[in-house]
PDB file of C-alpha atoms in Angstrom:
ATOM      1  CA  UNK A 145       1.011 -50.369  55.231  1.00 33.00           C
ATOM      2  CA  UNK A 146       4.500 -52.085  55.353  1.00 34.00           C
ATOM      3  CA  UNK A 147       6.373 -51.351  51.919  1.00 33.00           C
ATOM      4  CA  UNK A 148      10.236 -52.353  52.272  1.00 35.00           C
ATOM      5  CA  UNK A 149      12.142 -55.242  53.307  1.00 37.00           C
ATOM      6  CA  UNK A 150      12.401 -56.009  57.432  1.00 37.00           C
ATOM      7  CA  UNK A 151      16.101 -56.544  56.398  1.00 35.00           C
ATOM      8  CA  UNK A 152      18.094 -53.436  56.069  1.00 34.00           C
ATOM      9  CA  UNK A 153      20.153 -54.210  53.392  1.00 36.00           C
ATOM     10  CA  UNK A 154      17.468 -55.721  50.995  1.00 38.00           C
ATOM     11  CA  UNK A 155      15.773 -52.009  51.471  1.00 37.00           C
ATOM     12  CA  UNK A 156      18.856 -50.357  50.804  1.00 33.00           C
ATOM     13  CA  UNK A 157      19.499 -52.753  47.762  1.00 38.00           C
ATOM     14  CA  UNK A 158      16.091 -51.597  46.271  1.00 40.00           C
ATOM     15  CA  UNK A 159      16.436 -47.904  46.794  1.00 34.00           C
ATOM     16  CA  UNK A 160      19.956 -48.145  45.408  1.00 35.00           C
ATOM     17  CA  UNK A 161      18.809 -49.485  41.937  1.00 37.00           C
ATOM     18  CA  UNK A 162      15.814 -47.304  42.159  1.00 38.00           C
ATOM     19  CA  UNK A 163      17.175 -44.181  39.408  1.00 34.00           C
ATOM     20  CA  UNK A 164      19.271 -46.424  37.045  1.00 35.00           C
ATOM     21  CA  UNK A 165      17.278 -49.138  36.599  1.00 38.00           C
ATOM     22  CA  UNK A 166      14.455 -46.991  35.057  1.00 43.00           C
ATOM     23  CA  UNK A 167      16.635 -45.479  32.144  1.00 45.00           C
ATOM     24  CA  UNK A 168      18.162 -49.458  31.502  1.00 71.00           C
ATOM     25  CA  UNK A 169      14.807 -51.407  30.617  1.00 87.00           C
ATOM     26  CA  UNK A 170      12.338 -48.392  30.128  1.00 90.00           C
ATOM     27  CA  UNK A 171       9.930 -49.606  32.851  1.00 95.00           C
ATOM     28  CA  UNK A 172       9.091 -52.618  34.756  1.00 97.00           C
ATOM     29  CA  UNK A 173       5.283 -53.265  37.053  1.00 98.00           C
ATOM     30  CA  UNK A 174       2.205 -54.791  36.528  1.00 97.00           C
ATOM     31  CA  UNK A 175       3.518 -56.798  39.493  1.00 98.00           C
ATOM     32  CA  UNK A 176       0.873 -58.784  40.861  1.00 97.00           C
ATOM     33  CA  UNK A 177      -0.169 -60.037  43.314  1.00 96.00           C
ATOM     34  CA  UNK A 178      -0.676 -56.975  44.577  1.00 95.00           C
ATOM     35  CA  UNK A 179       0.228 -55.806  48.178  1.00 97.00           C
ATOM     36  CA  UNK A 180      -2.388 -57.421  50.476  1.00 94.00           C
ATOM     37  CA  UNK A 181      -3.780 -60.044  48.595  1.00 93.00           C
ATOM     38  CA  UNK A 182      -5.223 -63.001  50.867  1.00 93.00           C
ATOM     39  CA  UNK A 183      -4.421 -66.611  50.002  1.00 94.00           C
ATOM     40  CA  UNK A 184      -4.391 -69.723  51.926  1.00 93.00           C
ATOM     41  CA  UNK A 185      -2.350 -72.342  53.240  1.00 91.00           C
ATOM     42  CA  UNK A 186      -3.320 -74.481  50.636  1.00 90.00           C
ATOM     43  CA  UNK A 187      -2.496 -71.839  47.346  1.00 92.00           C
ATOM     44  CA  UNK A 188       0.475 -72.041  45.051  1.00 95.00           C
ATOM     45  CA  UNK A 189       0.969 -68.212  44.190  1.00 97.00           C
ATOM     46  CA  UNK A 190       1.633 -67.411  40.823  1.00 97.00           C
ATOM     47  CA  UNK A 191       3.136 -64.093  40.815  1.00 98.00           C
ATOM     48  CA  UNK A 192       3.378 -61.848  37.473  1.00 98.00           C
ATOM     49  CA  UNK A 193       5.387 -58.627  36.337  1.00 98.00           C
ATOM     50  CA  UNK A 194       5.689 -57.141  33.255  1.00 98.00           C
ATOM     51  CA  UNK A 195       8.636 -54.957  31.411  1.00 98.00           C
ATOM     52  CA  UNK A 196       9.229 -52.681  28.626  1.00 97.00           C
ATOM     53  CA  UNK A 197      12.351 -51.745  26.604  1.00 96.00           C
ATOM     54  CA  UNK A 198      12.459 -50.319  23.150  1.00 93.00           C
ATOM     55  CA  UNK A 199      12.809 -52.300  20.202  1.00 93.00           C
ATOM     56  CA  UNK A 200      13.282 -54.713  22.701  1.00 95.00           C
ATOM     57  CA  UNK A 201       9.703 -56.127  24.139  1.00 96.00           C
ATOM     58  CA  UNK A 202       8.076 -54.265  21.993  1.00 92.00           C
ATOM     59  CA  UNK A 203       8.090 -57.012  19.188  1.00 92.00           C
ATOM     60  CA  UNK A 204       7.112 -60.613  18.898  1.00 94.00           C
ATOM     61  CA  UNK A 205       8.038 -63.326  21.433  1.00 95.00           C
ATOM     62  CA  UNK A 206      10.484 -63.037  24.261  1.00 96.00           C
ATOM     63  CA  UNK A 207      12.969 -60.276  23.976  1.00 94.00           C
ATOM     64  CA  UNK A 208      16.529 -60.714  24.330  1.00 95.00           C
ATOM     65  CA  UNK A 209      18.561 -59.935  27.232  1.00 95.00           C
ATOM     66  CA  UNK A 210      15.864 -59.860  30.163  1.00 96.00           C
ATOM     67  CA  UNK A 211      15.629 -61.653  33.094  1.00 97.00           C
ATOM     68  CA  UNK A 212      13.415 -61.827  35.709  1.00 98.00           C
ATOM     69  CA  UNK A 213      13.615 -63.380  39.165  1.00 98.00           C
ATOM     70  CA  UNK A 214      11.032 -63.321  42.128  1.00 98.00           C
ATOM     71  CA  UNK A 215      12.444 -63.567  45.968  1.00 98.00           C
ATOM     72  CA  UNK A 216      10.070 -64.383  48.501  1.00 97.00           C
ATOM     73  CA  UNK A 217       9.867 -65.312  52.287  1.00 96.00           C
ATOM     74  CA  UNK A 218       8.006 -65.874  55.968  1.00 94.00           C
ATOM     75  CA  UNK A 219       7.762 -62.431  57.374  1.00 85.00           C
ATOM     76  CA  UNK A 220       9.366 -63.424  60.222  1.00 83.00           C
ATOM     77  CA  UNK A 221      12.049 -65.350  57.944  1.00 75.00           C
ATOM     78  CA  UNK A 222      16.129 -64.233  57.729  1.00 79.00           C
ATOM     79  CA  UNK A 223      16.515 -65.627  54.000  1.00 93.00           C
ATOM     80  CA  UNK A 224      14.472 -65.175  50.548  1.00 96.00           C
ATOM     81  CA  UNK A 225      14.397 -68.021  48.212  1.00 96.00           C
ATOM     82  CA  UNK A 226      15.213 -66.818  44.926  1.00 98.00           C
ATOM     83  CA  UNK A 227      12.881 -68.281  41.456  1.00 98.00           C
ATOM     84  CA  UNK A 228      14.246 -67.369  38.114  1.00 98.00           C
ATOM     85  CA  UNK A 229      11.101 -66.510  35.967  1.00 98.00           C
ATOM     86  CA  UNK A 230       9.703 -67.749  33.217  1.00 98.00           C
ATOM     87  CA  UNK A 231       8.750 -65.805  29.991  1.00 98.00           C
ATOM     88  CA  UNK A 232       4.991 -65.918  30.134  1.00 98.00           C
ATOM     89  CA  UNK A 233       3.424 -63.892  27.183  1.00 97.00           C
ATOM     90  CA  UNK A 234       3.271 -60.564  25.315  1.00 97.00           C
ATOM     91  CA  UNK A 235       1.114 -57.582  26.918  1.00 97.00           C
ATOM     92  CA  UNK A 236       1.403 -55.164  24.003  1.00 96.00           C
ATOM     93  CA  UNK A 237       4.481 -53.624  23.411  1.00 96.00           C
ATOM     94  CA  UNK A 238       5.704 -55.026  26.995  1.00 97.00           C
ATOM     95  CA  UNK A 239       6.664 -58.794  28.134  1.00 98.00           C
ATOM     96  CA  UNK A 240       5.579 -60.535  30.641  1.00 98.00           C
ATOM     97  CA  UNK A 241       7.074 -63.056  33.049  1.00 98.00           C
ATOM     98  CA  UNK A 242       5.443 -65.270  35.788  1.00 98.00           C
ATOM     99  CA  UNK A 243       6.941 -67.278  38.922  1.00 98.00           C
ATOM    100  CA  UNK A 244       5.360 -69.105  41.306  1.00 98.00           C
ATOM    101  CA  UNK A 245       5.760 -69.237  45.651  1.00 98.00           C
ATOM    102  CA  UNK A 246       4.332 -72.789  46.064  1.00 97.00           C
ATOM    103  CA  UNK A 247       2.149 -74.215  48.790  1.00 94.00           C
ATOM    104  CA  UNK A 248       3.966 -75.887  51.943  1.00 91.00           C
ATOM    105  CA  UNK A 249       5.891 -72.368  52.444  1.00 92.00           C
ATOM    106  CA  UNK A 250       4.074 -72.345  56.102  1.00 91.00           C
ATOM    107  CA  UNK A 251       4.255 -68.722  56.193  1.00 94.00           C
ATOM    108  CA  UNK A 252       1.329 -66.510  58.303  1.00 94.00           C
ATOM    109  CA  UNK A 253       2.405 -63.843  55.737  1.00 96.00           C
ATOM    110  CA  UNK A 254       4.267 -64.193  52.850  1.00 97.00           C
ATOM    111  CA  UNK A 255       7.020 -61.122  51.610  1.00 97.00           C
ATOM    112  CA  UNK A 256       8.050 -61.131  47.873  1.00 98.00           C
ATOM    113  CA  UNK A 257       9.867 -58.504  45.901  1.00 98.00           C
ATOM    114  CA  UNK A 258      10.639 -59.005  41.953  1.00 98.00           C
ATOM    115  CA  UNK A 259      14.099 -57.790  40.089  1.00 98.00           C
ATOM    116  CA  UNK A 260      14.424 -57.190  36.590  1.00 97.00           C
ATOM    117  CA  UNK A 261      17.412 -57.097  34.936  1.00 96.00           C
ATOM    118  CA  UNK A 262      18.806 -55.836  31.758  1.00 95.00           C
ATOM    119  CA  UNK A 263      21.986 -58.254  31.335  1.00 94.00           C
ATOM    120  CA  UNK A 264      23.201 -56.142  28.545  1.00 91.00           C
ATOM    121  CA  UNK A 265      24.729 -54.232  31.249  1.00 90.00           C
ATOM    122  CA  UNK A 266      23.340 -55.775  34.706  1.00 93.00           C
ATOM    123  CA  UNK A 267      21.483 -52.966  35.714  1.00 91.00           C
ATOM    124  CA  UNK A 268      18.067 -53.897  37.685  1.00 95.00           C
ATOM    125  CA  UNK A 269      14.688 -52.593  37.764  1.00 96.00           C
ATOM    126  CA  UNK A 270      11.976 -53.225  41.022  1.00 97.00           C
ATOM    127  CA  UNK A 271       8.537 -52.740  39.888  1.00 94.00           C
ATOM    128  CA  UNK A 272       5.385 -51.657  41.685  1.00 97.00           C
ATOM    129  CA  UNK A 273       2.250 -53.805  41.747  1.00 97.00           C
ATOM    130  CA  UNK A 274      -0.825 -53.140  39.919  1.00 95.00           C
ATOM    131  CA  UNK A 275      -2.214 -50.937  42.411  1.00 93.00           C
ATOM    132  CA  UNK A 276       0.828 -49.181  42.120  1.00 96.00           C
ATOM    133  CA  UNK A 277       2.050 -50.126  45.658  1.00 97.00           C
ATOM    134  CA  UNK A 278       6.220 -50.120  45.476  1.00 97.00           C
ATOM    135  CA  UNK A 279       7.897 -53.425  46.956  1.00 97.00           C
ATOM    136  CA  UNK A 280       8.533 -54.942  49.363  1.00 97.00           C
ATOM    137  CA  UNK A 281       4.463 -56.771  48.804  1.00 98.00           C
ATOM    138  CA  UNK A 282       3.108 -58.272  51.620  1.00 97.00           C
ATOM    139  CA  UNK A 283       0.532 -61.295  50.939  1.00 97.00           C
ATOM    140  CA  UNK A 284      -1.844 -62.695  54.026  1.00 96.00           C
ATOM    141  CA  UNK A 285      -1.739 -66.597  54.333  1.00 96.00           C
ATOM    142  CA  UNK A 286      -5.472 -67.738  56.111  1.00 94.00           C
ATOM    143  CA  UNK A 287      -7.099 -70.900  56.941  1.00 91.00           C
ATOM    144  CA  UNK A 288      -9.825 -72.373  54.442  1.00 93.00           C
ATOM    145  CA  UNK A 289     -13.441 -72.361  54.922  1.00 95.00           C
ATOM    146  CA  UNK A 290     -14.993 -75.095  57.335  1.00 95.00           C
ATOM    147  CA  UNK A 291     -18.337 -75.783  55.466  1.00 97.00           C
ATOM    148  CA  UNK A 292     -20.117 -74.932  52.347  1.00 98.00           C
ATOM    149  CA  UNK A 293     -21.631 -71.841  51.959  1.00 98.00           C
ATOM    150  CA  UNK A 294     -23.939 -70.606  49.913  1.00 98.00           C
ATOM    151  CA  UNK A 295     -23.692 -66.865  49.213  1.00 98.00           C
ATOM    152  CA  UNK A 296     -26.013 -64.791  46.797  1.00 98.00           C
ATOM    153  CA  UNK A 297     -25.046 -61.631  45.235  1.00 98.00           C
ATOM    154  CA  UNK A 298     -27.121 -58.983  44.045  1.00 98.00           C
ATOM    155  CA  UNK A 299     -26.461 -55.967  42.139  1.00 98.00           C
ATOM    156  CA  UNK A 300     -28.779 -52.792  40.257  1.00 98.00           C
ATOM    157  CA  UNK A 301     -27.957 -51.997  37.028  1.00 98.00           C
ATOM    158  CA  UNK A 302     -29.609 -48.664  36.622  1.00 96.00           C
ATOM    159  CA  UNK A 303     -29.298 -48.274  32.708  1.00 95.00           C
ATOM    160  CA  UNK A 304     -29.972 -51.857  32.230  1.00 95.00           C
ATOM    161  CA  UNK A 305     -28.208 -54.544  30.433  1.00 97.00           C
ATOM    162  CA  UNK A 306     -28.300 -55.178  26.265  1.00 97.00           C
ATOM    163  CA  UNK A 307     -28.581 -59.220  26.991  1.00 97.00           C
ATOM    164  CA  UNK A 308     -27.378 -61.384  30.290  1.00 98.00           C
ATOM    165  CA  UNK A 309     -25.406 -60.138  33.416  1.00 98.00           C
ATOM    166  CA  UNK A 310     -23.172 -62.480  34.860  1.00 98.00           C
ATOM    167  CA  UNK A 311     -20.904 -62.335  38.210  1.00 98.00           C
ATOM    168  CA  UNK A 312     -16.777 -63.345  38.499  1.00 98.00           C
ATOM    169  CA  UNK A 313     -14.074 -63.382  40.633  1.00 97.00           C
ATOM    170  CA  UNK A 314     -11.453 -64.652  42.478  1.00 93.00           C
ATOM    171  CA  UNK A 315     -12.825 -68.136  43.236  1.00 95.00           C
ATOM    172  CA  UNK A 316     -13.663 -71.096  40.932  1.00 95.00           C
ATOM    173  CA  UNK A 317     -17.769 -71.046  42.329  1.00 97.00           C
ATOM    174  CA  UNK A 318     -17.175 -67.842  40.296  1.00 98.00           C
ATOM    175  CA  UNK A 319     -15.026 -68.749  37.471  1.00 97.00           C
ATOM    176  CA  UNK A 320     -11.749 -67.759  38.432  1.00 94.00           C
ATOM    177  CA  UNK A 321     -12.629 -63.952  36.534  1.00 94.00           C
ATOM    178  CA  UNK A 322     -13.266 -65.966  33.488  1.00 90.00           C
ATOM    179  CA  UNK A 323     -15.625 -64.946  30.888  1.00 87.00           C
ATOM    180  CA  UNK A 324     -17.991 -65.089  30.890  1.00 94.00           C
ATOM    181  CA  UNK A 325     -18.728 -65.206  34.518  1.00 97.00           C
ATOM    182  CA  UNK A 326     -21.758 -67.417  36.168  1.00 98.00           C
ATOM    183  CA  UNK A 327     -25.193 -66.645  34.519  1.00 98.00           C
ATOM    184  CA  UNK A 328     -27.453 -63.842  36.705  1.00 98.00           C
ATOM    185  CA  UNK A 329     -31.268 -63.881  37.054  1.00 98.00           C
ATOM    186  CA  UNK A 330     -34.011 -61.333  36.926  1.00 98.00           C
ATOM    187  CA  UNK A 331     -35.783 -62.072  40.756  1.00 97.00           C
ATOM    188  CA  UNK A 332     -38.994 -59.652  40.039  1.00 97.00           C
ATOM    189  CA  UNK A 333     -38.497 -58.073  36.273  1.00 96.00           C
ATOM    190  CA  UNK A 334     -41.855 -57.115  36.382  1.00 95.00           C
ATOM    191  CA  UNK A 335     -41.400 -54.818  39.764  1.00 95.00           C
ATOM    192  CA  UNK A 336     -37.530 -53.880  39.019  1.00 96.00           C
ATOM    193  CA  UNK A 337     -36.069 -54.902  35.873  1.00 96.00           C
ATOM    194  CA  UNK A 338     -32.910 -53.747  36.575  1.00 97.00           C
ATOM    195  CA  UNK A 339     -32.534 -56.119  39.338  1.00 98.00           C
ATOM    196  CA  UNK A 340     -30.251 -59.448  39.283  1.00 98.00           C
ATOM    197  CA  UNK A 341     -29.374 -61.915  41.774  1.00 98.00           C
ATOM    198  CA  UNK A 342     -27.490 -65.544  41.797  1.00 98.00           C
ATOM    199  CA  UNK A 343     -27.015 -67.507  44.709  1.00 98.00           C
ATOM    200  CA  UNK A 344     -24.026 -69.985  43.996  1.00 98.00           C
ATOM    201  CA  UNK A 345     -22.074 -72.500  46.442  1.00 98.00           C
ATOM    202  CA  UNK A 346     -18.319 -71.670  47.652  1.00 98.00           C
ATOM    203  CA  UNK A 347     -17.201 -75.335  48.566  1.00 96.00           C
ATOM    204  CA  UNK A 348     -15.853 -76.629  51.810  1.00 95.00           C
ATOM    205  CA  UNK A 349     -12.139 -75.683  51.113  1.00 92.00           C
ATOM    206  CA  UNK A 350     -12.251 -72.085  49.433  1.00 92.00           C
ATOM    207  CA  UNK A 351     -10.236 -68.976  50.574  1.00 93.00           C
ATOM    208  CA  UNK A 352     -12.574 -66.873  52.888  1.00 95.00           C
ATOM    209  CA  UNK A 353     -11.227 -63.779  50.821  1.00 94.00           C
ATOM    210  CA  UNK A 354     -13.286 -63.190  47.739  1.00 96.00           C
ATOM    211  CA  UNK A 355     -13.136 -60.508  44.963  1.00 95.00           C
ATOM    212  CA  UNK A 356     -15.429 -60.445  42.081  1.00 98.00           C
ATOM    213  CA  UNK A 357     -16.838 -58.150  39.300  1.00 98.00           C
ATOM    214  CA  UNK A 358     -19.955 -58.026  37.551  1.00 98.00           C
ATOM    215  CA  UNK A 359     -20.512 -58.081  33.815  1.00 98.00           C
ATOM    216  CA  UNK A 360     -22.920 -56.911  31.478  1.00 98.00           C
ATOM    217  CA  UNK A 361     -24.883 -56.836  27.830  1.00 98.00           C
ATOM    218  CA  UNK A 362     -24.554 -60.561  27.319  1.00 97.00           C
ATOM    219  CA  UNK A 363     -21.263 -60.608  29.738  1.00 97.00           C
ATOM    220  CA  UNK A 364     -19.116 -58.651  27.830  1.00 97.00           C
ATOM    221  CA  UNK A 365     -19.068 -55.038  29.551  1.00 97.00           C
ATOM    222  CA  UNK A 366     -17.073 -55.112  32.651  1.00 97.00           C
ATOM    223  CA  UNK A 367     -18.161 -53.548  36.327  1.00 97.00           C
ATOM    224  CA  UNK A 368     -15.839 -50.434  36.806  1.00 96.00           C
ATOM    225  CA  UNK A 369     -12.778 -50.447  39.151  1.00 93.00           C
ATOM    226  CA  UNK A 370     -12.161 -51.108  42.087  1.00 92.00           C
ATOM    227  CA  UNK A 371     -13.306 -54.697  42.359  1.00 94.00           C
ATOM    228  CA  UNK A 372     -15.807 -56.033  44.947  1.00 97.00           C
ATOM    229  CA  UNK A 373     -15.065 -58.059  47.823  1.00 96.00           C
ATOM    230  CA  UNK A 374     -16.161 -60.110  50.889  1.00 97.00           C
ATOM    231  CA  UNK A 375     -15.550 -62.374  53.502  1.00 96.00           C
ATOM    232  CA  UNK A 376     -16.782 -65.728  53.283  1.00 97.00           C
ATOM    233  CA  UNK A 377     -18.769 -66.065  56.585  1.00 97.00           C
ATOM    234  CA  UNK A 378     -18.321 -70.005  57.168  1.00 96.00           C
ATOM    235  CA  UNK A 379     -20.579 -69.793  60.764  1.00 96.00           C
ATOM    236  CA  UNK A 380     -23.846 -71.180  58.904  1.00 97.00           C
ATOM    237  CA  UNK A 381     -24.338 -72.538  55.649  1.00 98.00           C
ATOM    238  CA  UNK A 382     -26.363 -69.028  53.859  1.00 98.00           C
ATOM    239  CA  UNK A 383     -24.922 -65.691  53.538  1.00 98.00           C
ATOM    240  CA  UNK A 384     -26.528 -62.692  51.305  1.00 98.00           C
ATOM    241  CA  UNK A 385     -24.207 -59.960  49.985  1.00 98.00           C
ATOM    242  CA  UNK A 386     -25.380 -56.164  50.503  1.00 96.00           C
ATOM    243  CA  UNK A 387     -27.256 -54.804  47.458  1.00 97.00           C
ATOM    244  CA  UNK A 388     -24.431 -53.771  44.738  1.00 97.00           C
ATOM    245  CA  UNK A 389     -24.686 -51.061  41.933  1.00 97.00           C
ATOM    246  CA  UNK A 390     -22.889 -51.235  38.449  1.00 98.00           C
ATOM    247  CA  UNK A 391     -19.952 -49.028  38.873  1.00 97.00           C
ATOM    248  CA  UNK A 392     -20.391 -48.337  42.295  1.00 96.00           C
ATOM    249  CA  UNK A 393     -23.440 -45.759  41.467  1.00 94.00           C
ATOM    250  CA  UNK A 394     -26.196 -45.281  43.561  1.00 91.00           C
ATOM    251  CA  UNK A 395     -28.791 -48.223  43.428  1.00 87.00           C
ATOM    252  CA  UNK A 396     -32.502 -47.184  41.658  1.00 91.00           C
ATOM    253  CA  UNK A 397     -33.351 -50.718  41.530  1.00 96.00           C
ATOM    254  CA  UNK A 398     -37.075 -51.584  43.900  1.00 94.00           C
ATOM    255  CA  UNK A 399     -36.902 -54.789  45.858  1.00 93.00           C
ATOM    256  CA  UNK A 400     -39.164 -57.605  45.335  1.00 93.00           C
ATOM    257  CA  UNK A 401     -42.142 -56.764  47.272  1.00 83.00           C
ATOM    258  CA  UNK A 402     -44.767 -59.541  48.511  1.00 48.00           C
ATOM    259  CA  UNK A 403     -47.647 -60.382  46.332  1.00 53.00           C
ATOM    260  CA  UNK A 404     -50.429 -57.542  46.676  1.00 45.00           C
ATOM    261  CA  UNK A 405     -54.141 -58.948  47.060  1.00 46.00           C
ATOM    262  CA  UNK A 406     -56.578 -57.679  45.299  1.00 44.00           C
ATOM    263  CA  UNK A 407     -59.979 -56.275  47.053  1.00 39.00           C
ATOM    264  CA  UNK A 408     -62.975 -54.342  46.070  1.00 43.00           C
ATOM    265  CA  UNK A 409     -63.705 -51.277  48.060  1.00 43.00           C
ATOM    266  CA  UNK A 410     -66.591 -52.745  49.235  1.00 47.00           C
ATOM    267  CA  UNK A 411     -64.618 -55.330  51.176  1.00 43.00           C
ATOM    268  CA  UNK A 412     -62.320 -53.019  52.266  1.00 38.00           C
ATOM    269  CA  UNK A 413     -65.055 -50.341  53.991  1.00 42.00           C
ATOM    270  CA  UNK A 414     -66.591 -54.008  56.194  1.00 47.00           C
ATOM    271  CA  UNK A 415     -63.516 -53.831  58.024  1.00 40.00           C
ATOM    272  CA  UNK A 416     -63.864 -50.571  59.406  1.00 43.00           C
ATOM    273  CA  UNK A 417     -67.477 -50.933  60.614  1.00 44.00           C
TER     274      UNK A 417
END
């Protein structure tokens, strides 16, 4: 997987900083989106890192004398565009800052990198992404789905669930991973209780590339990393996911079986005469 700039001297720029920027703000990351990310044609891209300095970040509100500024271009492109970033929030003792690659870029792939400087004496940190890939992050650019589609996911919960299970990710059909997610149903609690499915409708529109998590007991407890994903198969209007398992364990969950008739044994000895 492709890590540093196609341009020599935006790789050597990166490794240069590499040592010193480290001991300046502490540590900078949390970068996302992460390296391989798909989004479409149609996406603004709101791109996040985070950074740490003592006594610094670590108290309320913006601290003084950070920057932040994301550079981003085609692959194929000579030039990045450079966005000064915004203060976004507070993530614990670190602060975080958010920029944004809009739509109309017309990039197959999209390259960004993020610098963080410490102007109290210019020196520049280049965080890794959440997966802990280092920069230069390379982000897929795809067409949208042709048609709607509906998709149903299904997933065993082996211990069970303390109230409702619910399913979110990475597309609004799925509440952009808000919480909680969209509502999951019991198909057959009498024959597995542990069993849930949902079918829900990705719209005309959607980015093929989907992630999502399940939650538990009432939609609080989250699924366990790393998070699910799939393909949005846009060739007919019904596609059903594989069978899932909380934290990627190994599924003890029956399947709904047909209806089982009931006969005496009498009946059942006439057919064999």
């Amino acid at each position: 997987m492709k890590r540093f700039a196609s341009i020599a001297a935006a790789a050597v720029l990166l490794v240069a900083f590499a040592s010193t920027a480290m001991g300046a703000v502490g540590w900078c990351g949390n970068i996302w989106p992460n390296n391989g990310v798909t989004y479409t044609s149609n996406d603004n891209i709101d791109t996040y890192v985070q950074v740490w300095k003592e006594g610094v970040t670590d108290t309320v509100g913006q601290g003084a004398g950070i920057e932040a500024y994301l550079y981003y271009k085609c692959d194929t492109g000579a030039d990045f565009t450079e966005v000064a970033m915004t203060y976004n929030t507070d993530v614990g003792d670190n602060d975080e800052y958010t920029g944004q690659i809009p739509a109309g870029h017309g990039c197959t792939t999209v390259e960004y990198y993020i610098k963080v400087v410490d102007t109290t004496d210019m020196a520049e940190c280049y965080g890794s992404d959440q997966a802990g890939n280092p920069p230069n992050f390379f982000l897929p650019i795809t067409e949208v789905t042709s048609q709607d589609v509906l998709v149903t996911f299904q997933v065993c919960i082996p211990e069970g669930s303390a109230g409702d299970v619910c399913v979110t990710g990475s597309d609004p059909a799925i509440t952009n991973w808000s919480q909680p997610g969209v509502l999951m149903a019991q198909p057959c609690p009498a024959q597995s209780p542990n069993l849930y499915d949902i079918t829900v409708t990705f719209a005309a529109g959607a980015n093929p590339f989907v992630q999502y998590k399940y939650q538990k007991d009432d939609c609080l407890t989250w699924d366990c990393d790393p998070n699910h994903e799939f393909v949005i198969d846009d060739s007919g209007p019904t596609q059903t996911l594989p069978l899932d398992t909380w934290c990627w364990g190994t599924p003890d969950c029956p399947a709904c079986g047909s209806p089982v008739e009931e006969s005496s044994w009498g009946t059942v000895k006439a057919l064999y005469r």
